[in-house]
Coordinates of C-alpha atoms and ligand atoms in Angstrom, one line a residue:
X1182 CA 1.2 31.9 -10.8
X1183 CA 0.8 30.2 -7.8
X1184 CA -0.2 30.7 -4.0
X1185 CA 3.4 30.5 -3.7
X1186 CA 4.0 33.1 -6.4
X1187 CA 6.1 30.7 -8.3
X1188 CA 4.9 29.9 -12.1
X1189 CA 4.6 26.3 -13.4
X1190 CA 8.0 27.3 -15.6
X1191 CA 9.9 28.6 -12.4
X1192 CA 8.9 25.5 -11.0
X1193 CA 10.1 23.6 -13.4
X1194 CA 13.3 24.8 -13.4
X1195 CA 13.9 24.8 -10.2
X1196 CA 13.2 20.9 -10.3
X1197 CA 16.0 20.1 -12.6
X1198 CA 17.6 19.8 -8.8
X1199 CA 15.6 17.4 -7.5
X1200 CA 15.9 13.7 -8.1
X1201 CA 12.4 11.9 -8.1
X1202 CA 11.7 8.5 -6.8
X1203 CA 11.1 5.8 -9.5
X1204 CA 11.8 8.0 -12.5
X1205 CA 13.3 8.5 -15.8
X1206 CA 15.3 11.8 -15.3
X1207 CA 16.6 12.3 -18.6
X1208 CA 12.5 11.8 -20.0
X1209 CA 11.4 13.6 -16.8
X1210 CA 13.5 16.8 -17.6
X1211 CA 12.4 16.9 -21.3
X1212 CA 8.9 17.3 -20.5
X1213 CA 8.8 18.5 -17.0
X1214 CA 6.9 17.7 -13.8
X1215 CA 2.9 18.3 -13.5
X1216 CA 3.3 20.6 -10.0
X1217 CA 0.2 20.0 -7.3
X1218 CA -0.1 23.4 -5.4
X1219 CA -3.5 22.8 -3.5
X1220 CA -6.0 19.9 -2.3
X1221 CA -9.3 20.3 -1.2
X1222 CA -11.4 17.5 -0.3
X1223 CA -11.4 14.7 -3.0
X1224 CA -9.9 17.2 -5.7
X1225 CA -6.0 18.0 -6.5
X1226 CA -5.0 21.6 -8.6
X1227 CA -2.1 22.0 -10.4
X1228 CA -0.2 25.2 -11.4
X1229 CA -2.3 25.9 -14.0
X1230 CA -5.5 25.6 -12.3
X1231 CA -6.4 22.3 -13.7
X1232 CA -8.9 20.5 -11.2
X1233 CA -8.5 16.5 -10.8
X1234 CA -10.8 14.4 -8.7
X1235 CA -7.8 12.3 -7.3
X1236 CA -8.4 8.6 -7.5
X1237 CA -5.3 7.6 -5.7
X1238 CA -5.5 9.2 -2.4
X1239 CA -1.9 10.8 -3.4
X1240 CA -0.8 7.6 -3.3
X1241 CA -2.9 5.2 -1.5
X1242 CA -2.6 7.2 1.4
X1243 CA -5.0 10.7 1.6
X1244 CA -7.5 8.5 3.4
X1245 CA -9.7 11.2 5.1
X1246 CA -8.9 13.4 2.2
X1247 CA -7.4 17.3 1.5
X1248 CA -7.5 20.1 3.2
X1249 CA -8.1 18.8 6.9
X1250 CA -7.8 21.5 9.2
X1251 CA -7.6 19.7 12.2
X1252 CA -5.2 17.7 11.2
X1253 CA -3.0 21.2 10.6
X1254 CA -3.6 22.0 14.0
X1255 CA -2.6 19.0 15.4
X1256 CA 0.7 18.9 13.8
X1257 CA 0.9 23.2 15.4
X1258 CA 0.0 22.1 18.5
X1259 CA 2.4 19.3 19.0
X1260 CA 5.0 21.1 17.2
X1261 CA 4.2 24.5 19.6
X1262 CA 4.5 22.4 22.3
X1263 CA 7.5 19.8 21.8
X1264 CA 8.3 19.5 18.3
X1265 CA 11.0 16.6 19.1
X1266 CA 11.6 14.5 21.5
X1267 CA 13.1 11.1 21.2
X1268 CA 12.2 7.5 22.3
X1269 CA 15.5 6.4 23.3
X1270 CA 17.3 5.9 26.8
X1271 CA 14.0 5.5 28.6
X1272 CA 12.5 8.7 27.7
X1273 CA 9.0 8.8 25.8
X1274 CA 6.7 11.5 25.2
X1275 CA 2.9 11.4 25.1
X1276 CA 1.2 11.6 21.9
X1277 CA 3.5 7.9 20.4
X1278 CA 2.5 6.7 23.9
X1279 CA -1.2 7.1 23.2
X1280 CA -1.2 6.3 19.9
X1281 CA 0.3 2.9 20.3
X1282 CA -2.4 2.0 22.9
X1283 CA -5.2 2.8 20.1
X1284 CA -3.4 1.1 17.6
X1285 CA -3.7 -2.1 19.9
X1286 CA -7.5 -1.7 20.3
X1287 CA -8.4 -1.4 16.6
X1288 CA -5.6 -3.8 15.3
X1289 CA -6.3 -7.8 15.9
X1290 CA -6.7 -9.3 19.4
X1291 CA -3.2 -10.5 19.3
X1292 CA -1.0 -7.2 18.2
X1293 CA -0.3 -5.3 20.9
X1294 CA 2.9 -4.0 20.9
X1295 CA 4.2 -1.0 18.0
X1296 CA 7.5 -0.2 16.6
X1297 CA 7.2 3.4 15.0
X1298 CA 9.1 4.3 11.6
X1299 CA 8.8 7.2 9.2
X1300 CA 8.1 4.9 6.3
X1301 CA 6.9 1.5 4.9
X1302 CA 10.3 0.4 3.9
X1303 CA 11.5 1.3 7.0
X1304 CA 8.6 -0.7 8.7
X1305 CA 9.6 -3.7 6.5
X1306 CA 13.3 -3.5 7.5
X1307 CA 12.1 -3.4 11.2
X1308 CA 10.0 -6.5 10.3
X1309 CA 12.9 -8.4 8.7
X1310 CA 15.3 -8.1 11.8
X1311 CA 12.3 -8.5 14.2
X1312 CA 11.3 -12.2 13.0
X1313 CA 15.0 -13.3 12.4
X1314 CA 16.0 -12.0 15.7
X1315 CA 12.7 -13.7 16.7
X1316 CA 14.2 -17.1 15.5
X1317 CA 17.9 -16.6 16.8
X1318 CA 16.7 -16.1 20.2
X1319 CA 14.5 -19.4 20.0
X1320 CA 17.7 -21.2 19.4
X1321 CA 17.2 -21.5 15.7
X1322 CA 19.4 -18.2 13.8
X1323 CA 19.2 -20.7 10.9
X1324 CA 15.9 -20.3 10.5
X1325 CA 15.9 -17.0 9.0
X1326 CA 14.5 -17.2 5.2
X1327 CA 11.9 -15.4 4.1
X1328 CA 9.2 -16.4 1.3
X1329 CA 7.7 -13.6 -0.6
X1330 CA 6.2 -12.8 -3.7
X1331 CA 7.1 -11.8 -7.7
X1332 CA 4.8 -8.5 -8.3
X1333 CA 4.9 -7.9 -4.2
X1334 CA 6.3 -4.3 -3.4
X1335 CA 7.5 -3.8 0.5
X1336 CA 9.5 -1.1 -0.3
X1337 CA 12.7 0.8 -1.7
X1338 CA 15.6 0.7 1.0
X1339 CA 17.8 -2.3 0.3
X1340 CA 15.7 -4.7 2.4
X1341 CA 12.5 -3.4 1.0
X1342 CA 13.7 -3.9 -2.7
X1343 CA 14.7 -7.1 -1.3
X1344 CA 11.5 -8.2 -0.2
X1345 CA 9.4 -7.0 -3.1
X1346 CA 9.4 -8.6 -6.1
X1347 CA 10.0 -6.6 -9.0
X1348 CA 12.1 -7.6 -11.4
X1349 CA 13.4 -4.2 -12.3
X1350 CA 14.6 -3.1 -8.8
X1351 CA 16.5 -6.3 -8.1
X1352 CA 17.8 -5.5 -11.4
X1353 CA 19.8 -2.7 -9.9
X1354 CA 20.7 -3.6 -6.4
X1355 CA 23.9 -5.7 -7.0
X1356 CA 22.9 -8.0 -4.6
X1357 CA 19.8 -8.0 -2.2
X1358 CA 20.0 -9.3 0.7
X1359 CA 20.6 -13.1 1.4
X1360 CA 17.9 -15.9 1.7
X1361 CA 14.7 -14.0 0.7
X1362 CA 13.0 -16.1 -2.1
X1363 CA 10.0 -15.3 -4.6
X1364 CA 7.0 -17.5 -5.4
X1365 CA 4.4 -16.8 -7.4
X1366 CA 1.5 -14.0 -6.9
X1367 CA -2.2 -14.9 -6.7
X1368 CA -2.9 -13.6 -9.9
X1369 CA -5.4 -15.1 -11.3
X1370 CA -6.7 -13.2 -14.1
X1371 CA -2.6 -14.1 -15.8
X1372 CA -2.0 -17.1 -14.1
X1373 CA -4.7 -19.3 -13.9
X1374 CA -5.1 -22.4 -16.5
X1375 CA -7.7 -23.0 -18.6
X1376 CA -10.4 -24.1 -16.6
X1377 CA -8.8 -23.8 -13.2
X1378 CA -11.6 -22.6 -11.0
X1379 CA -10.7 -19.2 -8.5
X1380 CA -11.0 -21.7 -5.8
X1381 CA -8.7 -24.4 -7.2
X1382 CA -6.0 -21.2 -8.4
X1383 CA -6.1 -20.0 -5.1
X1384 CA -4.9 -22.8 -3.6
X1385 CA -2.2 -23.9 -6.2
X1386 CA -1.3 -19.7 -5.8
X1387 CA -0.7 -20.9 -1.7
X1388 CA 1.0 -23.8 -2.2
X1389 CA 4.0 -22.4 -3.7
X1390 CA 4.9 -21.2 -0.7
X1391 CA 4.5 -24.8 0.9
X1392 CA 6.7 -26.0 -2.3
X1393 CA 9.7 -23.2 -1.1
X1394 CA 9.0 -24.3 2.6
X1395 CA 9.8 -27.8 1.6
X1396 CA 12.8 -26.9 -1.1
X1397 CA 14.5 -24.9 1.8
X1398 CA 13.5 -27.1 4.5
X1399 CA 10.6 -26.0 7.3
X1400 CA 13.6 -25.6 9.6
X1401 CA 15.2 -22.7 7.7
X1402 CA 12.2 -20.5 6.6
X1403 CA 11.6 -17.9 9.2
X1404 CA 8.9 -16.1 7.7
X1405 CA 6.3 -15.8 4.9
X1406 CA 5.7 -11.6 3.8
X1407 CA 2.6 -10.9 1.7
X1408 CA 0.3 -7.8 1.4
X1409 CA -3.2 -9.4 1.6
X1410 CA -4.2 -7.7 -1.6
X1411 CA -1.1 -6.8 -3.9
X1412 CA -1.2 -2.7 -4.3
X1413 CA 1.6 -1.2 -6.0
X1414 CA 1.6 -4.5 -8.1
X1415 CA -1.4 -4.0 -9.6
X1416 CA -4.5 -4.2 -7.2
X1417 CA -4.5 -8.4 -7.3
X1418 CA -7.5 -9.8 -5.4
X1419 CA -6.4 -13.5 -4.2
X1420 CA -9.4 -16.0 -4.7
X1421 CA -11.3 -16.6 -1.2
X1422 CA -8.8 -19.7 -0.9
X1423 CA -6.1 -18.2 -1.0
X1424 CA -5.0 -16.8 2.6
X1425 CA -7.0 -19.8 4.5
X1426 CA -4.5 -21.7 2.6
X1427 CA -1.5 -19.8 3.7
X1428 CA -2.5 -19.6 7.2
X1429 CA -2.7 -23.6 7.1
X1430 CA 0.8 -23.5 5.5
X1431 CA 2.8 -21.6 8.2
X1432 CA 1.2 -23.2 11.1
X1433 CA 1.8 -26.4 9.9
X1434 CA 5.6 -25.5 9.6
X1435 CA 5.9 -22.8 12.4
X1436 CA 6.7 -20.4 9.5
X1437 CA 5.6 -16.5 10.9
X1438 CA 3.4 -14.6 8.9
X1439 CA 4.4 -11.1 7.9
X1440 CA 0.9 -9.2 6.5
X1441 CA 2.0 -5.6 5.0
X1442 CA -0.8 -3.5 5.1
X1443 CA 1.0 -0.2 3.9
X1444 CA -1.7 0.2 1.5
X1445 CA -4.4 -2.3 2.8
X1446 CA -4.6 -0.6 6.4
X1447 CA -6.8 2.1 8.0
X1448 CA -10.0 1.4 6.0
X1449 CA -9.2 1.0 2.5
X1450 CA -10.9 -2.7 2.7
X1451 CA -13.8 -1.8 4.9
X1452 CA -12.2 -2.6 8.3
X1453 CA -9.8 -1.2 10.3
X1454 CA -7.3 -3.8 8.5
X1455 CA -7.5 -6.2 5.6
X1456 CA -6.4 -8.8 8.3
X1457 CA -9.9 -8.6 9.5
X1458 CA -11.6 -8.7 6.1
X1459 CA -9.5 -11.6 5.1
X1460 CA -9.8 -13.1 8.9
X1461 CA -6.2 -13.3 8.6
X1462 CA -3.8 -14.0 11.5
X1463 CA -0.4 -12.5 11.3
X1464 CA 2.5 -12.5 13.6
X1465 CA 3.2 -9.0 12.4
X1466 CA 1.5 -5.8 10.5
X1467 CA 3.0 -3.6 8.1
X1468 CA 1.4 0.0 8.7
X1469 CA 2.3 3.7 7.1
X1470 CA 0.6 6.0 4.6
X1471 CA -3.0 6.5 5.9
X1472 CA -1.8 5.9 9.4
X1473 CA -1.7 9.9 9.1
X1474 CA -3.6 10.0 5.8
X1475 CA -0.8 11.1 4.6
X1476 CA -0.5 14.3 6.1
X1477 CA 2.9 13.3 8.1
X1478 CA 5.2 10.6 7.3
X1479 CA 4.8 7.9 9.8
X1480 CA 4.8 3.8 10.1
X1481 CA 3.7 1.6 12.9
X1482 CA 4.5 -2.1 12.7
X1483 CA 2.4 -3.8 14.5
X1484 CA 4.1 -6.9 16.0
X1485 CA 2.0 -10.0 17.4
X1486 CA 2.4 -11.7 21.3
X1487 CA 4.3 -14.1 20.0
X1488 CA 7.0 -12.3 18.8
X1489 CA 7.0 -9.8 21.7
X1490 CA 6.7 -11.7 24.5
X1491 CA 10.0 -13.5 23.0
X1492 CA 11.1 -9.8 22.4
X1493 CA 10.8 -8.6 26.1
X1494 CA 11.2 -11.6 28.1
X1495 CA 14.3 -13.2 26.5
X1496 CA 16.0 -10.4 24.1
X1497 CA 18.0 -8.2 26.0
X1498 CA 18.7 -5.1 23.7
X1499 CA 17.4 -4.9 20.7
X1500 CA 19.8 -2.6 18.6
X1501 CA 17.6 -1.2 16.3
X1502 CA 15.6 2.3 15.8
X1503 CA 15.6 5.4 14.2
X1504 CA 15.9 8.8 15.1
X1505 CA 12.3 9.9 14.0
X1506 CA 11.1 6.5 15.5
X1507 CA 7.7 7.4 17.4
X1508 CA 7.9 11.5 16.2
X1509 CA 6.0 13.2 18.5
X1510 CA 4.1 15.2 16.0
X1511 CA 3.5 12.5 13.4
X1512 CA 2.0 10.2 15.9
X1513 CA -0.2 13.6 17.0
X1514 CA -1.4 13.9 13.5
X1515 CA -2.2 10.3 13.4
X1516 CA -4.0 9.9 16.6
X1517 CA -6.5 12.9 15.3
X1518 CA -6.8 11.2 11.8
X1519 CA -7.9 7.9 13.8
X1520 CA -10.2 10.2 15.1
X1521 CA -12.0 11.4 12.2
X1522 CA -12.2 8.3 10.7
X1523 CA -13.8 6.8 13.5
X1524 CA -16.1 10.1 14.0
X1525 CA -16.9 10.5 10.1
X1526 CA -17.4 6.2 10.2
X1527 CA -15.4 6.3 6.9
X1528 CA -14.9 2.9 7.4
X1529 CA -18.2 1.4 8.0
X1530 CA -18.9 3.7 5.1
X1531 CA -17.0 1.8 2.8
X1532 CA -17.6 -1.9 4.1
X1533 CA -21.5 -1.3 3.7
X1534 CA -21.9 1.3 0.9
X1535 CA -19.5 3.0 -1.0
X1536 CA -17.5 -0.4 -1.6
X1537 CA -20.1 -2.4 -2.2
X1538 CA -21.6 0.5 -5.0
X1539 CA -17.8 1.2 -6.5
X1540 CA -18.0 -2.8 -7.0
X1541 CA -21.2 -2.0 -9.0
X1542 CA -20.5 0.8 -11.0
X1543 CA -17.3 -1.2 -12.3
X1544 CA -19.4 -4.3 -13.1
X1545 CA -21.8 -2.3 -14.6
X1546 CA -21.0 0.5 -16.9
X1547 CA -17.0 -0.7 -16.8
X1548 CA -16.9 -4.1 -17.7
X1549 CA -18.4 -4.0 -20.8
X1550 CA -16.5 -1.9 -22.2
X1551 CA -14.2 -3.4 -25.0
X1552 CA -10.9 -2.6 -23.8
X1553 CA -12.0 -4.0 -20.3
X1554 CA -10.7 -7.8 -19.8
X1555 CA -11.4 -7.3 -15.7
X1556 CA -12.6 -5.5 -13.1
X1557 CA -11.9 -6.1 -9.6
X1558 CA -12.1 -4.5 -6.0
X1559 CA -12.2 -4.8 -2.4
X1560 CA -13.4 -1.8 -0.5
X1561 CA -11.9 1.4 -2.1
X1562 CA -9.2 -0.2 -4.1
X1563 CA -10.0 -1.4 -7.6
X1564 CA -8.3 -2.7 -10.6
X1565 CA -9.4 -2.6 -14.3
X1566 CA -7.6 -4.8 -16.7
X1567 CA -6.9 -3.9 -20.3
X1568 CA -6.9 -6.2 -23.5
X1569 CA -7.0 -6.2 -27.2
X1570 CA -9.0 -9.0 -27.1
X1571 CA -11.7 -10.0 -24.1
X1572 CA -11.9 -13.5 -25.1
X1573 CA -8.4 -14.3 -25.3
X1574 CA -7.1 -11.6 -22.7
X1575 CA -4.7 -10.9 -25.4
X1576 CA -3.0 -6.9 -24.5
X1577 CA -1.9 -4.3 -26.7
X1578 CA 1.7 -4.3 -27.8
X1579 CA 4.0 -2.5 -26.7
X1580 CA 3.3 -3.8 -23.0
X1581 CA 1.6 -1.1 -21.1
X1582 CA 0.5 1.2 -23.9
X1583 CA -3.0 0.9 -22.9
X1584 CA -2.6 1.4 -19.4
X1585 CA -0.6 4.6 -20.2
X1586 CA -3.2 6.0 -22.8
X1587 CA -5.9 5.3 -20.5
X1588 CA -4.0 7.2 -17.4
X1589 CA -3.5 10.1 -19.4
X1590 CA -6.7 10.5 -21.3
X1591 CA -8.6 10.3 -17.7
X1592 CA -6.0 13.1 -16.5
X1593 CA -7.1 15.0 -19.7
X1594 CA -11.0 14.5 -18.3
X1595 CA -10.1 15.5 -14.8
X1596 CA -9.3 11.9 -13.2
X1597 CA -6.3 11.2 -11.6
X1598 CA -5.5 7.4 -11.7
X1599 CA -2.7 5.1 -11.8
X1600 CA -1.7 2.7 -14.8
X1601 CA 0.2 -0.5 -13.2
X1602 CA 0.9 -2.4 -16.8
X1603 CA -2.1 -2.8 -18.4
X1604 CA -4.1 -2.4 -15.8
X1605 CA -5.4 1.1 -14.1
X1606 CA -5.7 1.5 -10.6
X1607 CA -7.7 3.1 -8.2
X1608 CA -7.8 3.9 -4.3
X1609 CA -9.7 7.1 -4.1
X1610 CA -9.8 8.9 -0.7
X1611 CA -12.5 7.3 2.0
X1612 CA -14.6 10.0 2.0
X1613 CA -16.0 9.4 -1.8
X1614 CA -19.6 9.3 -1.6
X1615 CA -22.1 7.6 -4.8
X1616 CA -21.8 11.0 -6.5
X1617 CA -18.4 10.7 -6.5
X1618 CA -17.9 7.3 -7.8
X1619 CA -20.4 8.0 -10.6
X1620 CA -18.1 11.1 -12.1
X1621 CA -14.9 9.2 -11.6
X1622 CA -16.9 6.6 -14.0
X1623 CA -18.0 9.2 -16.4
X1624 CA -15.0 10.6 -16.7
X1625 CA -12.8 6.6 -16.6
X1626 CA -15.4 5.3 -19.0
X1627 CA -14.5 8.7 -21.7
X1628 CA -11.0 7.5 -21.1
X1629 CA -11.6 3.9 -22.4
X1630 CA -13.2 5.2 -25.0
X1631 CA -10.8 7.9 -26.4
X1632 CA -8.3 5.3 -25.2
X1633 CA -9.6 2.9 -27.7
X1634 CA -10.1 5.2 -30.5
X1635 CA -6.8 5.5 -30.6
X1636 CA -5.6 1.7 -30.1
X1637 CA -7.0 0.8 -32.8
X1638 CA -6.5 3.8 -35.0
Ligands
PXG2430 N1 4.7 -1.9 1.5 C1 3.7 -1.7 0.6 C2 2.6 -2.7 0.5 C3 3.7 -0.5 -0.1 O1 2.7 -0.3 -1.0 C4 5.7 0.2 1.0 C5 5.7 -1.0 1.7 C6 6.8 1.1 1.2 O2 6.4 2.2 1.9 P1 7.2 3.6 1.8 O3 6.5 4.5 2.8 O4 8.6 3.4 2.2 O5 7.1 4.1 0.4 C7 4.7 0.5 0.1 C8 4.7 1.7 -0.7 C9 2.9 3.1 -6.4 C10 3.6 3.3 -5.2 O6 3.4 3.6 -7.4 C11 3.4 2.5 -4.0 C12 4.1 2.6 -2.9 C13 5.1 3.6 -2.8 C14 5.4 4.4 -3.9 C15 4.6 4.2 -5.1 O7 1.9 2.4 -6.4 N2 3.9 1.8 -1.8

């Protein structure tokens, strides 16, 4: 039973209603859902009282981790005192007010202005009409492609899917929307030739987009769209080269540069914003998830002077919003989760010690393990790759078995990770500390190795 009095099967059944996101329904029914009742700190339960030390943050998003109080009585507060109000016809209401004025002080010198969603996707799709309305009232409306990236993921409404690029999605959406091309990721662990140095990869990586720049003309490319490290996609770390490169490319051909930080943002990279680990400058930032750290669903695009002063002083209307745009008690719930990772340092946290040491443990007891091809991470946010073969980064057939063994035998031991492919995934909440990392190794490394036992069985 559960706090809710409800047992795993009653559950169960009761979700034969409910259509989940990105999911096999006819497999899903079959064997049934894994229902979360409770967090607390670091740790997820399920119905049966299982206890998993939760790798992913939910899902790249529980940043100041379960069970926040405060947080709760921030969202009470708000809710006791205006639950709802809208932004629309020159009406505001405090709490999206003030949380737009911190967003500009922690985000770079040249964001400040927000646009307020309830998701990422819907960030994205305010980003897309932003920069090509951007363009049309320069003059140019032609100038309205956009470059992104195979094994990018902005999202799951139409423009999201658009944007992102996974094969599988575009697969289904009879027709994405126009002029939105793909280049190649900065992957170089796949994608790098023989003897092609990180530095030299990274560069090559970059200049596919100056290739699609010059295929399309620089006078129809509107934007390029890139998350500075690729999540959902599989945790790719470009080489150092990489974004100097792509900063070089769009100001040589006036092409804007759309960061999405859905995952990257809040602290997961040891600043405020991967844009300042990187030193990258963007014309706008993708924000959600840890925004709130999950606790409410809320996005904030952050959109860049250029853009804005264009915006305000020549735009008019712009006829675009939503009705949750700048909820009162989302934006209450984030401005107190700003708070506590500020007060707690989380972030500092990361950038100078748990980061650096989750870098360590992965070199040291992970690496070496012989199902590990790679490890890799930036901050809290860590890939390991799998292969039959470190030497020739051959995988195991059929594509993805490791990654799903591995996911489910650190379940079995109490870790909750992700598998993307052959790789597994990791952004654990902020507040891990050492200990922390060390028994999500334990219990990752008894993964590999049950993992492997039966690979090769
Ligand atoms: N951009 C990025 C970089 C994301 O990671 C979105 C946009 C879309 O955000 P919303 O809030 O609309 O989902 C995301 C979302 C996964 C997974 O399995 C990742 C995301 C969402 C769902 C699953 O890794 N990222």
């Amino acid at each position: 039973m559960t706090k809710t009095g409800y047992s795993r099967q009653q559950l169960q059944q009761a979700d034969t209603h409910h259509l989940h996101p990105f999911t096999d329904h006819k497999e899903l029914r079959a064997n049934g859902a894994r229902m979360i009742v409770r967090g607390e700190g670091s740790y997820i339960y399920d119905t049966e009282g299982l206890e998993l030390l939760d790798g992913m943050a939910g899902l790249w998003c529980v940043n100041v981790g379960y069970g926040r109080k405060e947080l709760a009585d921030a969202a009470a507060q708000q809710m006791e005192e205006l639950p709802f109000y809208n932004s629309f016809f020159r009406c505001s209401t405090p709490a999206p007010v003030m949380l737009a004025a911190k967003l500009t002080e922690i985000a770079p010198d040249n964001m400040n202005q927000v646009f307020f969603g309830t998701s990422g996707s819907e960030a994205n799709d305010t980003a897309l009409r932003l920069v090509r309305h951007f363009w049309s009232l320069e003059g140019k409306p032609e100038k309205n492609m956009v470059i992104a990236r195979t094994y990018g993921y902005h999202g799951s409404t139409i423009a999201g899917a658009s944007l992102s690029g996974m094969p599988d999605m575009h697969n289904q959406l009879n027709g994405a929307v126009p002029n939105i091309v793909h280049v190649m990721p900065p992957y170089a662990f796949e994608l790098a030739k023989a003897g092609e140095s990180d530095h030299d990869f990274g560069l090559r990586a970059a200049r596919a987009v100056e290739d699609a720049i010059l295929a399309a003309g620089a006078d129809k490319v509107a934007a390029f769209i890139g998350e500075p490290i690729l999540g959902a996609g599989g945790v790719k770390i470009p080489p150092a080269s990489y974004w100097p490169e792509i900063q070089r490319i769009c100001a040589k051909y006036d092409v804007l540069l759309m960061l999405d930080e859905v995952i990257t943002g809040y602290g997961r990279t040891g600043n405020w914003f991967a844009a300042q680990t990187f030193g990258i400058k963007a014309d706008t930032i993708t924000t959600a998830k840890a925004l709130t750290s999950g606790y409410q669903p809320l996005s904030a695009l952050l959109v860049g002077d250029r853009i804005a002063n264009t915006l305000v002083e020549k735009g008019g209307e712009f006829f675009h919003g939503y009705t949750y745009s700048a909820h009162p008690v989302c934006c209450a719930v984030a401005l107190k989760n700003l708070e506590i990772i500020e007060r707690e340092g989380l972030i500092d946290r990361v950038r100078e010690d748990t980061g650096p040491y989750l870098e360590t443990v992965l070199k040291e007891r992970i690496a070496s393990h012989p199902l590990v091809g790679e490890v890799r991470s930036v901050g809290l946010m860590a890939a390991v790759e799998l292969v039959s073969d470190k030497a020739t980064r051959a995988r195991y057939m059929p594509s993805g078995i490791a990654g799903s063994k591995v996911r489910d035998y650190a379940i079995a031991n109490g870790l909750m990770v992700r598998a993307v492919g052959s790789s597994i995934i990791m952004a654990p909440p902020l507040t891990w500390d050492r200990a922390t990392i060390d028994l999500a190794a334990d219990r990752l490394s008894k993964a590999l190795d049950s993992a492997l036992a039966e690979l090769q069985a």
